[in-house]
mmCIF file of C-alpha atoms in Angstrom:
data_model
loop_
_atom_site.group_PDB
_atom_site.id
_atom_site.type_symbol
_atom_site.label_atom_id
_atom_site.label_comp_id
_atom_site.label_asym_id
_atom_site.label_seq_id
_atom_site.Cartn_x
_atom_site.Cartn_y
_atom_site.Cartn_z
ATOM 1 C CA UNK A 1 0.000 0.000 0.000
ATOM 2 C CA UNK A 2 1.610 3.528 -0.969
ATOM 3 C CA UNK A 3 1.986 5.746 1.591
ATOM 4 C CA UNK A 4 -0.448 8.390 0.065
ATOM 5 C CA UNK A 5 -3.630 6.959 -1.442
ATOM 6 C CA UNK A 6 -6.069 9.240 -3.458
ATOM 7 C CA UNK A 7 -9.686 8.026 -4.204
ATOM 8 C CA UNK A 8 -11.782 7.676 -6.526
ATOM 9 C CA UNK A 9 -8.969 6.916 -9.025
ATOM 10 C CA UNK A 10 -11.463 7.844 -12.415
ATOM 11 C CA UNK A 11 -13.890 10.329 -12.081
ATOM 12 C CA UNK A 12 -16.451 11.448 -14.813
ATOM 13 C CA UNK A 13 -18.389 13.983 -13.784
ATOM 14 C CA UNK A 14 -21.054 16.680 -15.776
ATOM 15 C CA UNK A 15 -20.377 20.188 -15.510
ATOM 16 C CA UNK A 16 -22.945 20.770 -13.150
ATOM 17 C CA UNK A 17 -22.219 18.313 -10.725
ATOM 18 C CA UNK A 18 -20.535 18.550 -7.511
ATOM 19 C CA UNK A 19 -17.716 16.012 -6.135
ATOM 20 C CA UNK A 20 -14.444 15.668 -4.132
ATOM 21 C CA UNK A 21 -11.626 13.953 -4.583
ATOM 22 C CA UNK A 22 -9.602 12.522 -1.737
ATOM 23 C CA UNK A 23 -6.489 12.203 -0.635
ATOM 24 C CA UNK A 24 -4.661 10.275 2.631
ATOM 25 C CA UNK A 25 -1.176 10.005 3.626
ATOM 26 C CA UNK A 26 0.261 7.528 6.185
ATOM 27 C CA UNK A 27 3.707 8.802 6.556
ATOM 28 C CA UNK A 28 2.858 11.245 9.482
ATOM 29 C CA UNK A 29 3.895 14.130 7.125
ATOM 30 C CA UNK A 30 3.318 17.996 7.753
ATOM 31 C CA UNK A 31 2.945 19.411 4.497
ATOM 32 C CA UNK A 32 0.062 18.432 1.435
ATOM 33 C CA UNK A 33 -0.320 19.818 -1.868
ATOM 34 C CA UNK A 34 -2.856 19.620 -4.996
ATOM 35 C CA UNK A 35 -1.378 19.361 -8.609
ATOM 36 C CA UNK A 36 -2.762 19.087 -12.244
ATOM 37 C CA UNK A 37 -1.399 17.069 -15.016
ATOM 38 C CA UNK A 38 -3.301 17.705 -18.423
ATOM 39 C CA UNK A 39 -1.994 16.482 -21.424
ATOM 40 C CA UNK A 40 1.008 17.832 -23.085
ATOM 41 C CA UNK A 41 1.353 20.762 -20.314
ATOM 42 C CA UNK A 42 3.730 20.722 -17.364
ATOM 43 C CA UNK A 43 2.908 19.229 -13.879
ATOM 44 C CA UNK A 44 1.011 22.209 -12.253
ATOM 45 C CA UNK A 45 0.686 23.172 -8.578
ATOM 46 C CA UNK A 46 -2.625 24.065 -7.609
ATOM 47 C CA UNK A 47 -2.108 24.038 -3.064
ATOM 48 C CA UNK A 48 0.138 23.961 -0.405
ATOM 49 C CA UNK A 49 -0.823 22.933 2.928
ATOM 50 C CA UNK A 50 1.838 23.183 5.545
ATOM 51 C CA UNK A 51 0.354 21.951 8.901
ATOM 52 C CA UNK A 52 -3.343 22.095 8.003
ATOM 53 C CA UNK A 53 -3.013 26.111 6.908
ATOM 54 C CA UNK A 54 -2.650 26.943 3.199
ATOM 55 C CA UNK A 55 0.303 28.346 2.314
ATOM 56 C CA UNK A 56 0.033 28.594 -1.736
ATOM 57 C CA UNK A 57 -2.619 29.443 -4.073
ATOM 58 C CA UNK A 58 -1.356 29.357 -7.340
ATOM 59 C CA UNK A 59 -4.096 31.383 -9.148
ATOM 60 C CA UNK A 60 -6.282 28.497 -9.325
ATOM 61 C CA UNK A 61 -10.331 29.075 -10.286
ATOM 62 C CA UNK A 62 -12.632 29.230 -7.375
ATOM 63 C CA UNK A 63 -14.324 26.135 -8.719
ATOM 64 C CA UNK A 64 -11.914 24.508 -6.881
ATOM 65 C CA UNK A 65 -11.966 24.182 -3.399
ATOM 66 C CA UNK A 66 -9.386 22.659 -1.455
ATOM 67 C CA UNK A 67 -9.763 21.690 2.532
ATOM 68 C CA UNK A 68 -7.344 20.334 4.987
ATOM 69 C CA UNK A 69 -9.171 18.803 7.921
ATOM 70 C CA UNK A 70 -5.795 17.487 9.973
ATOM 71 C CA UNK A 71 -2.256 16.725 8.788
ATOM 72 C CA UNK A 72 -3.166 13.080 6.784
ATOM 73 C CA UNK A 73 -6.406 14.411 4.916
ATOM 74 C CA UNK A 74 -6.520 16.484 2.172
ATOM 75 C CA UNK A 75 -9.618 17.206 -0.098
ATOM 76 C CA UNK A 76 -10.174 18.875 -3.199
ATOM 77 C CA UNK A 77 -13.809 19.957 -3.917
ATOM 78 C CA UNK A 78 -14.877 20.646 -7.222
ATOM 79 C CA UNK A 79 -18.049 22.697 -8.795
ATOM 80 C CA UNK A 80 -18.974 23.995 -12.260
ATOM 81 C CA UNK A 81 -15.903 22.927 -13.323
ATOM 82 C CA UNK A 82 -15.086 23.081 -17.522
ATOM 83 C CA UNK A 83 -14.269 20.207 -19.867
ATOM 84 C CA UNK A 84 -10.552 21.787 -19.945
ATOM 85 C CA UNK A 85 -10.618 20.854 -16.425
ATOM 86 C CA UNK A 86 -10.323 17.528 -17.296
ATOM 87 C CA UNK A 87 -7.038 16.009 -15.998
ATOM 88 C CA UNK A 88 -4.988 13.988 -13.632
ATOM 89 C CA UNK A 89 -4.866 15.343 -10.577
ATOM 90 C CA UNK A 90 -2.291 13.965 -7.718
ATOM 91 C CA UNK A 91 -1.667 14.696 -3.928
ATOM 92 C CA UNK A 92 1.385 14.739 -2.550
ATOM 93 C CA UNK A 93 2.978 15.238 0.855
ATOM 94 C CA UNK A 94 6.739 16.118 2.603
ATOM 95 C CA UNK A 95 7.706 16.099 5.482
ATOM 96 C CA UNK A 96 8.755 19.413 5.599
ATOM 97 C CA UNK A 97 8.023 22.437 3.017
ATOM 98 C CA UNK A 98 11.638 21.754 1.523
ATOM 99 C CA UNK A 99 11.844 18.363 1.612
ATOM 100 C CA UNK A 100 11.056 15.330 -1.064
ATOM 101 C CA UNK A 101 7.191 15.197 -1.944
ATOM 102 C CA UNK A 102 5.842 11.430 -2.490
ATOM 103 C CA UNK A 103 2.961 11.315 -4.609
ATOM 104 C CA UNK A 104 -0.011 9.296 -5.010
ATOM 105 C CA UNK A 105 -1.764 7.549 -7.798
ATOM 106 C CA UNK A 106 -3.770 10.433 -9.022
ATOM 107 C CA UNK A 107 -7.402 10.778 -9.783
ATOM 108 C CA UNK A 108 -8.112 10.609 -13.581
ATOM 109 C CA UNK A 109 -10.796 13.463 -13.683
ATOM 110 C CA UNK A 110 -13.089 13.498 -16.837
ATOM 111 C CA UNK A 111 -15.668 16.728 -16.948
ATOM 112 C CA UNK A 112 -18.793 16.011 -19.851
ATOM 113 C CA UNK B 1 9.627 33.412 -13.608
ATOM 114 C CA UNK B 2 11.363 30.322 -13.604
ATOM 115 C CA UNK B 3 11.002 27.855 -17.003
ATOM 116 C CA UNK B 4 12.414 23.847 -16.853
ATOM 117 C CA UNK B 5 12.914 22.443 -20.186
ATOM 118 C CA UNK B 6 13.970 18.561 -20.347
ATOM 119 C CA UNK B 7 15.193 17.923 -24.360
ATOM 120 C CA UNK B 8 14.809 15.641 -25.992
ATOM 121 C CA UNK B 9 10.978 15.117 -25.040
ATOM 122 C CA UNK B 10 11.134 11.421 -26.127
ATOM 123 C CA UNK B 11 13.685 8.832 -26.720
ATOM 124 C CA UNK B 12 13.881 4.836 -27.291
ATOM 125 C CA UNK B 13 17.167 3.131 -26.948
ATOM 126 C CA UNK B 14 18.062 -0.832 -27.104
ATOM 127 C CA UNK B 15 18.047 -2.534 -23.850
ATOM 128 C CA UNK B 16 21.646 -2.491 -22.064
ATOM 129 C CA UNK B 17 22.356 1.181 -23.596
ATOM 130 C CA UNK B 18 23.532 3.863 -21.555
ATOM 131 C CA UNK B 19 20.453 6.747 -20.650
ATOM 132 C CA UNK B 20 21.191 10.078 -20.732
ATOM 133 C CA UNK B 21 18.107 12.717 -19.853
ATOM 134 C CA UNK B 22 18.469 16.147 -19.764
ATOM 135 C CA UNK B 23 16.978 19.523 -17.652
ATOM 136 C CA UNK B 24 17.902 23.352 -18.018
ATOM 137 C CA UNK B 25 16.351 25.870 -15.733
ATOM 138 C CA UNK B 26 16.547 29.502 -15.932
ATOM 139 C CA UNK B 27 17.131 30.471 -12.793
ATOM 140 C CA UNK B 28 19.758 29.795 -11.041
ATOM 141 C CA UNK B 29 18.174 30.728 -7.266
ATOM 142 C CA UNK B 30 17.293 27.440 -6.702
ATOM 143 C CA UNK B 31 17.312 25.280 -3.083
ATOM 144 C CA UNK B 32 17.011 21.759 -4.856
ATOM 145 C CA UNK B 33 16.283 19.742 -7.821
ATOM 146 C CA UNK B 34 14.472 16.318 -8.176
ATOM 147 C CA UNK B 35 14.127 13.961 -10.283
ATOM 148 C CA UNK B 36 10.898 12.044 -11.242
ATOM 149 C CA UNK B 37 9.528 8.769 -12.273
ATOM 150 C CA UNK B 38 6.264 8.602 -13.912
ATOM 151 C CA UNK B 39 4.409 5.461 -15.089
ATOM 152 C CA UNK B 40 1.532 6.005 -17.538
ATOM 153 C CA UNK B 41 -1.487 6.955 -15.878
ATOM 154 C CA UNK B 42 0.296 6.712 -12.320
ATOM 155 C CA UNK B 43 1.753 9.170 -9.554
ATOM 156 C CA UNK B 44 5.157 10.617 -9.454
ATOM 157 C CA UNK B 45 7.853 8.485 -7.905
ATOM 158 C CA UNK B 46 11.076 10.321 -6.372
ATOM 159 C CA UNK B 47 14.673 9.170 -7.886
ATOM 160 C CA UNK B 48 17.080 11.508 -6.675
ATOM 161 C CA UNK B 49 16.706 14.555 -4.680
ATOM 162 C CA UNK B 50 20.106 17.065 -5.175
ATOM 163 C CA UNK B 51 20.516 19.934 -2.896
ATOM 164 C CA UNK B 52 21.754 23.041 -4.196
ATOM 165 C CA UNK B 53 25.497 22.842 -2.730
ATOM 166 C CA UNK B 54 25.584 19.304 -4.071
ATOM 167 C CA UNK B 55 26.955 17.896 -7.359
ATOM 168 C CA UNK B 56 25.816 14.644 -7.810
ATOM 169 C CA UNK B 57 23.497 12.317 -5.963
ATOM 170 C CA UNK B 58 23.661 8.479 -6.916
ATOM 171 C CA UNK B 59 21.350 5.621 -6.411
ATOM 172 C CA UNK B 60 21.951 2.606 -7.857
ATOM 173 C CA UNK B 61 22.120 2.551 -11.419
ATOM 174 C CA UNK B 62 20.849 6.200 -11.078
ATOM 175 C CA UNK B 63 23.358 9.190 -11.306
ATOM 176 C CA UNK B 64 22.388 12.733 -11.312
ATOM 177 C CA UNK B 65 24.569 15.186 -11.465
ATOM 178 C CA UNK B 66 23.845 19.489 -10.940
ATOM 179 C CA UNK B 67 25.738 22.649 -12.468
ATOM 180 C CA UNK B 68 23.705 25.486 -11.448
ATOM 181 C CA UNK B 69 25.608 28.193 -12.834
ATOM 182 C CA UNK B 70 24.849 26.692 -16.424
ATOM 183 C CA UNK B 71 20.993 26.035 -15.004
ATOM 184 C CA UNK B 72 21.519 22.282 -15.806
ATOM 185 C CA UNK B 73 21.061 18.707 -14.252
ATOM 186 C CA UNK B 74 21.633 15.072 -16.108
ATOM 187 C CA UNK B 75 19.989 12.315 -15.184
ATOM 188 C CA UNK B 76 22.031 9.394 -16.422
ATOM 189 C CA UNK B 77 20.751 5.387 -15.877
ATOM 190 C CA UNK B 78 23.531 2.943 -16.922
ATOM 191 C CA UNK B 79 23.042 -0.304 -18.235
ATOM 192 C CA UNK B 80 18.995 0.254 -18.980
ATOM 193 C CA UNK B 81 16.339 -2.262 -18.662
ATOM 194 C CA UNK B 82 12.322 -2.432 -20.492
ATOM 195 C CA UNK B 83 11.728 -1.581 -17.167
ATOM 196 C CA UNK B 84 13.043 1.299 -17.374
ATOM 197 C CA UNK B 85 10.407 2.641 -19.873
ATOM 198 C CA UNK B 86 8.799 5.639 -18.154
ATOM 199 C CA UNK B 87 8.283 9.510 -18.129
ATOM 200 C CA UNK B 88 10.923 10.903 -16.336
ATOM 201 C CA UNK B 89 10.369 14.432 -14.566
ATOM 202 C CA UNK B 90 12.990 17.223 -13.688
ATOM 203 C CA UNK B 91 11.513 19.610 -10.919
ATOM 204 C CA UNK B 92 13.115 22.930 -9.133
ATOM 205 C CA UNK B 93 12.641 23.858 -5.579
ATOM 206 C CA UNK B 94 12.979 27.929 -5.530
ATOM 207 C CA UNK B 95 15.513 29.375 -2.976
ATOM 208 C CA UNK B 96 12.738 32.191 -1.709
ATOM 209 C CA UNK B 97 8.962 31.322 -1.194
ATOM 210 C CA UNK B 98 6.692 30.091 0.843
ATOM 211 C CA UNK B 99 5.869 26.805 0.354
ATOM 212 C CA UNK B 100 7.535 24.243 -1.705
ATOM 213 C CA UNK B 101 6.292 25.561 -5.005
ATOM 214 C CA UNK B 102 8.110 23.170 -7.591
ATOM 215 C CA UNK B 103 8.538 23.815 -11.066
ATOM 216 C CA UNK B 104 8.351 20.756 -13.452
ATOM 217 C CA UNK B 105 9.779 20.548 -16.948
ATOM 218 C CA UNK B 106 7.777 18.846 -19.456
ATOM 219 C CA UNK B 107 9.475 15.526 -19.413
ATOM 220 C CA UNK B 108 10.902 13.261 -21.168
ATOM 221 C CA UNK B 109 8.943 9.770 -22.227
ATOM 222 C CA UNK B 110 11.740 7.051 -22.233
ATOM 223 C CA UNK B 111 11.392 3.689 -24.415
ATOM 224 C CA UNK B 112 13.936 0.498 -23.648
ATOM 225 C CA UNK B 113 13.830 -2.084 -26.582
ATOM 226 C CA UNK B 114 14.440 -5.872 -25.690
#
């Protein structure tokens, strides 16, 4: 089992629905973020959450809504969102801000 | 604004040929640079992690080596394997900043023959 778990792994959602995606981490690490892979751009970050307060926004809609209950949770709550929207999206965490992120499977997100 | 390119953005060797993978950055304030395995349709895994005041970092088969003045890293994998067949990912840790706001290069999609 990888020691950051995202869930669902495919999503297909309309563009009027509302969902979250999910991620965990068991590695008793301080720091969480969001990023977007669509095809043929760069990995992008979206968050940063360094001990359950956000610490980066990185000009990302307000259709997406990210929440960090506690230090192992991370959620990423999505609304309205566009068909360019659609992408893999993966959760990672560090230990410290500075320090290697581990990443998990990603959620393959697919917006009708 | 810092930009990561990783040239060339595919390659296929034979099996048992010596890998080498490429990333330039353009600026030079970095605090560290990682390398990145990707499997299609999977997460990121971590190779090598290389600290700014560092040269090299090794692991295994896996060498890395740094020159920030020139804003460039190699990634080189001796001896490769059809396992070995992956995205690999170049990303740069900024030297200011909250956060750990990486920036990734594009990538480079990697093909080992049998």
């Amino acid at each position: 089992e990888t020691g950051v778990t995202q869930t669902p792994r495919h999503l297909v959602m309309g563009m009027t629905n509302k969902k979250s995606l999910k991620c965990e981490q068991h590695l008793g690490h301080n720091a969480m973020y969001w990023y977007k892979q669509s095809a043929k751009k760069p990995l992008e970050l979206m968050f940063v959450y360094s001990l359950e307060e956000r610490v980066e926004n990185n000009s990302v809609p307000s259709r997406f809504s990210p929440e960090c209950p506690n230090s192992s949770h991370l959620f990423l709550h999505l609304h309205t969102l566009q068909p360019e929207d659609s992408a893999l999206y993966l959760c990672a965490s560090s230990q410290e801000r500075r320090d290697t992120q581990y990443f998990g499977p990603g959620t393959r997100l697919t917006v009708l | 604004k810092q930009e990561v390119t990783q040239i060339p953005a595919a390659l296929s060797v034979p099996e048992g040929e010596n890998l080498v993978l490429n990333c330039s950055f353009t600026d030079s304030a970095i605090y560290n640079l990682q390398w990145f395995r990707q499997d299609p349709g999977k997460g990121l895994t971590s190779l090598l992690l290389i600290q700014s005041s560092q040269r090299e970092q090794t692991s295994g088969r896996l060498n890395a080596s740094l020159d920030k003045s020139s804003g460039r890293s190699t990634l080189y994998i001796a001896a490769s394997q059809p396992g070995d067949s992956a995205t690999y990912l170049c990303a740069v840790g900024p030297l200011e900043g909250a956060g750990n706001k990486l920036t990734f290069g594009g990538g480079t999609r990697v093909l080992v023959k049998p």
